[in-house]
Amino acid sequence: MPHTPEDKKKALTRLRRIRGQCDALEKALEAGSECAPVLQQLAAIRGAVNGLMSEVMGMYLQEEFGADAHLDAGQQKSIDTILSLVRTYLK
């Protein structure tokens, strides 16, 4: 969960963007749009949700194991590697 005001604002902005994409998808489905644009919108929503998940996970890892934990360089590198792998997986 984002705790700083800046992180909270970033997460809420992403969530609002996702909500807008979902609303657009709903309208497209109601209008009987072609499959290709609907599938493209679904992929965009999935990417946006994965981006939000990655962002929140990064905040969590830094909060739990980062700044205040006084990690050595190797531990910080491990956190960065894990976060990079997760972000790659979520793309």
JSON list of C-alpha atoms in Angstrom, two decimals:
[
{"chain": "A", "resi": 1, "resn": "MET", "atom": "CA", "xyz": [0.00, 0.00, 0.00]},
{"chain": "A", "resi": 2, "resn": "PRO", "atom": "CA", "xyz": [1.46, 3.38, -0.94]},
{"chain": "A", "resi": 3, "resn": "HIS", "atom": "CA", "xyz": [2.08, 5.44, 2.17]},
{"chain": "A", "resi": 4, "resn": "THR", "atom": "CA", "xyz": [3.66, 8.67, 1.02]},
{"chain": "A", "resi": 5, "resn": "PRO", "atom": "CA", "xyz": [1.34, 11.29, -0.46]},
{"chain": "A", "resi": 6, "resn": "GLU", "atom": "CA", "xyz": [3.30, 11.24, -3.73]},
{"chain": "A", "resi": 7, "resn": "ASP", "atom": "CA", "xyz": [3.09, 7.43, -4.05]},
{"chain": "A", "resi": 8, "resn": "LYS", "atom": "CA", "xyz": [-0.59, 7.46, -3.16]},
{"chain": "A", "resi": 9, "resn": "LYS", "atom": "CA", "xyz": [-1.28, 10.11, -5.81]},
{"chain": "A", "resi": 10, "resn": "LYS", "atom": "CA", "xyz": [0.62, 8.10, -8.46]},
{"chain": "A", "resi": 11, "resn": "ALA", "atom": "CA", "xyz": [-1.30, 4.92, -7.64]},
{"chain": "A", "resi": 12, "resn": "LEU", "atom": "CA", "xyz": [-4.67, 6.69, -7.67]},
{"chain": "A", "resi": 13, "resn": "THR", "atom": "CA", "xyz": [-3.86, 8.38, -10.97]},
{"chain": "A", "resi": 14, "resn": "ARG", "atom": "CA", "xyz": [-3.07, 5.01, -12.52]},
{"chain": "A", "resi": 15, "resn": "LEU", "atom": "CA", "xyz": [-6.24, 3.51, -11.08]},
{"chain": "A", "resi": 16, "resn": "ARG", "atom": "CA", "xyz": [-8.36, 6.33, -12.47]},
{"chain": "A", "resi": 17, "resn": "ARG", "atom": "CA", "xyz": [-6.79, 5.81, -15.88]},
{"chain": "A", "resi": 18, "resn": "ILE", "atom": "CA", "xyz": [-7.66, 2.10, -15.67]},
{"chain": "A", "resi": 19, "resn": "ARG", "atom": "CA", "xyz": [-11.23, 2.98, -14.71]},
{"chain": "A", "resi": 20, "resn": "GLY", "atom": "CA", "xyz": [-11.47, 5.19, -17.80]},
{"chain": "A", "resi": 21, "resn": "GLN", "atom": "CA", "xyz": [-10.18, 2.37, -19.98]},
{"chain": "A", "resi": 22, "resn": "CYS", "atom": "CA", "xyz": [-12.77, 0.00, -18.48]},
{"chain": "A", "resi": 23, "resn": "ASP", "atom": "CA", "xyz": [-15.54, 2.52, -19.11]},
{"chain": "A", "resi": 24, "resn": "ALA", "atom": "CA", "xyz": [-14.42, 2.83, -22.75]},
{"chain": "A", "resi": 25, "resn": "LEU", "atom": "CA", "xyz": [-14.39, -0.96, -23.07]},
{"chain": "A", "resi": 26, "resn": "GLU", "atom": "CA", "xyz": [-17.91, -1.16, -21.66]},
{"chain": "A", "resi": 27, "resn": "LYS", "atom": "CA", "xyz": [-19.14, 1.41, -24.20]},
{"chain": "A", "resi": 28, "resn": "ALA", "atom": "CA", "xyz": [-17.42, -0.47, -27.02]},
{"chain": "A", "resi": 29, "resn": "LEU", "atom": "CA", "xyz": [-19.08, -3.71, -26.01]},
{"chain": "A", "resi": 30, "resn": "GLU", "atom": "CA", "xyz": [-22.48, -2.04, -25.68]},
{"chain": "A", "resi": 31, "resn": "ALA", "atom": "CA", "xyz": [-22.04, -0.50, -29.14]},
{"chain": "A", "resi": 32, "resn": "GLY", "atom": "CA", "xyz": [-21.18, -3.86, -30.67]},
{"chain": "A", "resi": 33, "resn": "SER", "atom": "CA", "xyz": [-17.68, -2.88, -31.73]},
{"chain": "A", "resi": 34, "resn": "GLU", "atom": "CA", "xyz": [-15.49, -5.18, -33.79]},
{"chain": "A", "resi": 35, "resn": "CYS", "atom": "CA", "xyz": [-13.43, -7.79, -31.96]},
{"chain": "A", "resi": 36, "resn": "ALA", "atom": "CA", "xyz": [-9.99, -6.40, -32.82]},
{"chain": "A", "resi": 37, "resn": "PRO", "atom": "CA", "xyz": [-10.46, -3.02, -31.08]},
{"chain": "A", "resi": 38, "resn": "VAL", "atom": "CA", "xyz": [-12.08, -4.74, -28.09]},
{"chain": "A", "resi": 39, "resn": "LEU", "atom": "CA", "xyz": [-9.15, -7.13, -27.78]},
{"chain": "A", "resi": 40, "resn": "GLN", "atom": "CA", "xyz": [-6.73, -4.23, -28.09]},
{"chain": "A", "resi": 41, "resn": "GLN", "atom": "CA", "xyz": [-8.53, -2.38, -25.30]},
{"chain": "A", "resi": 42, "resn": "LEU", "atom": "CA", "xyz": [-8.45, -5.50, -23.12]},
{"chain": "A", "resi": 43, "resn": "ALA", "atom": "CA", "xyz": [-4.70, -5.80, -23.67]},
{"chain": "A", "resi": 44, "resn": "ALA", "atom": "CA", "xyz": [-4.26, -2.13, -22.75]},
{"chain": "A", "resi": 45, "resn": "ILE", "atom": "CA", "xyz": [-6.23, -2.63, -19.54]},
{"chain": "A", "resi": 46, "resn": "ARG", "atom": "CA", "xyz": [-4.20, -5.70, -18.65]},
{"chain": "A", "resi": 47, "resn": "GLY", "atom": "CA", "xyz": [-0.98, -3.75, -19.22]},
{"chain": "A", "resi": 48, "resn": "ALA", "atom": "CA", "xyz": [-2.23, -0.87, -17.07]},
{"chain": "A", "resi": 49, "resn": "VAL", "atom": "CA", "xyz": [-3.20, -3.20, -14.22]},
{"chain": "A", "resi": 50, "resn": "ASN", "atom": "CA", "xyz": [0.18, -4.94, -14.43]},
{"chain": "A", "resi": 51, "resn": "GLY", "atom": "CA", "xyz": [1.88, -1.54, -14.37]},
{"chain": "A", "resi": 52, "resn": "LEU", "atom": "CA", "xyz": [-0.04, -0.58, -11.24]},
{"chain": "A", "resi": 53, "resn": "MET", "atom": "CA", "xyz": [0.83, -3.89, -9.61]},
{"chain": "A", "resi": 54, "resn": "SER", "atom": "CA", "xyz": [4.50, -3.40, -10.44]},
{"chain": "A", "resi": 55, "resn": "GLU", "atom": "CA", "xyz": [4.46, 0.13, -9.06]},
{"chain": "A", "resi": 56, "resn": "VAL", "atom": "CA", "xyz": [2.82, -0.90, -5.77]},
{"chain": "A", "resi": 57, "resn": "MET", "atom": "CA", "xyz": [5.14, -3.90, -5.45]},
{"chain": "A", "resi": 58, "resn": "GLY", "atom": "CA", "xyz": [8.15, -1.64, -5.94]},
{"chain": "A", "resi": 59, "resn": "MET", "atom": "CA", "xyz": [6.86, 0.70, -3.25]},
{"chain": "A", "resi": 60, "resn": "TYR", "atom": "CA", "xyz": [6.34, -2.25, -0.93]},
{"chain": "A", "resi": 61, "resn": "LEU", "atom": "CA", "xyz": [9.80, -3.71, -1.47]},
{"chain": "A", "resi": 62, "resn": "GLN", "atom": "CA", "xyz": [11.48, -0.35, -0.91]},
{"chain": "A", "resi": 63, "resn": "GLU", "atom": "CA", "xyz": [9.36, 0.28, 2.18]},
{"chain": "A", "resi": 64, "resn": "GLU", "atom": "CA", "xyz": [9.95, -3.16, 3.69]},
{"chain": "A", "resi": 65, "resn": "PHE", "atom": "CA", "xyz": [13.58, -3.69, 2.74]},
{"chain": "A", "resi": 66, "resn": "GLY", "atom": "CA", "xyz": [14.85, -0.40, 1.41]},
{"chain": "A", "resi": 67, "resn": "ALA", "atom": "CA", "xyz": [15.56, 3.06, 2.70]},
{"chain": "A", "resi": 68, "resn": "ASP", "atom": "CA", "xyz": [15.11, 2.61, 6.45]},
{"chain": "A", "resi": 69, "resn": "ALA", "atom": "CA", "xyz": [16.55, -0.89, 6.63]},
{"chain": "A", "resi": 70, "resn": "HIS", "atom": "CA", "xyz": [20.21, 0.20, 6.13]},
{"chain": "A", "resi": 71, "resn": "LEU", "atom": "CA", "xyz": [20.91, -2.43, 3.54]},
{"chain": "A", "resi": 72, "resn": "ASP", "atom": "CA", "xyz": [24.34, -3.13, 2.17]},
{"chain": "A", "resi": 73, "resn": "ALA", "atom": "CA", "xyz": [24.96, -2.80, -1.56]},
{"chain": "A", "resi": 74, "resn": "GLY", "atom": "CA", "xyz": [24.45, -6.52, -2.19]},
{"chain": "A", "resi": 75, "resn": "GLN", "atom": "CA", "xyz": [21.06, -6.57, -0.49]},
{"chain": "A", "resi": 76, "resn": "GLN", "atom": "CA", "xyz": [19.92, -3.49, -2.39]},
{"chain": "A", "resi": 77, "resn": "LYS", "atom": "CA", "xyz": [21.09, -5.10, -5.63]},
{"chain": "A", "resi": 78, "resn": "SER", "atom": "CA", "xyz": [19.03, -8.20, -4.79]},
{"chain": "A", "resi": 79, "resn": "ILE", "atom": "CA", "xyz": [15.92, -6.08, -4.24]},
{"chain": "A", "resi": 80, "resn": "ASP", "atom": "CA", "xyz": [16.51, -4.28, -7.53]},
{"chain": "A", "resi": 81, "resn": "THR", "atom": "CA", "xyz": [16.98, -7.60, -9.33]},
{"chain": "A", "resi": 82, "resn": "ILE", "atom": "CA", "xyz": [13.77, -9.07, -7.90]},
{"chain": "A", "resi": 83, "resn": "LEU", "atom": "CA", "xyz": [11.82, -5.97, -8.83]},
{"chain": "A", "resi": 84, "resn": "SER", "atom": "CA", "xyz": [13.27, -6.01, -12.34]},
{"chain": "A", "resi": 85, "resn": "LEU", "atom": "CA", "xyz": [12.31, -9.65, -12.80]},
{"chain": "A", "resi": 86, "resn": "VAL", "atom": "CA", "xyz": [8.76, -9.03, -11.59]},
{"chain": "A", "resi": 87, "resn": "ARG", "atom": "CA", "xyz": [8.39, -6.03, -13.89]},
{"chain": "A", "resi": 88, "resn": "THR", "atom": "CA", "xyz": [9.65, -8.07, -16.83]},
{"chain": "A", "resi": 89, "resn": "TYR", "atom": "CA", "xyz": [7.18, -10.85, -16.00]},
{"chain": "A", "resi": 90, "resn": "LEU", "atom": "CA", "xyz": [4.28, -8.41, -15.80]},
{"chain": "A", "resi": 91, "resn": "LYS", "atom": "CA", "xyz": [4.96, -6.83, -19.22]}
]
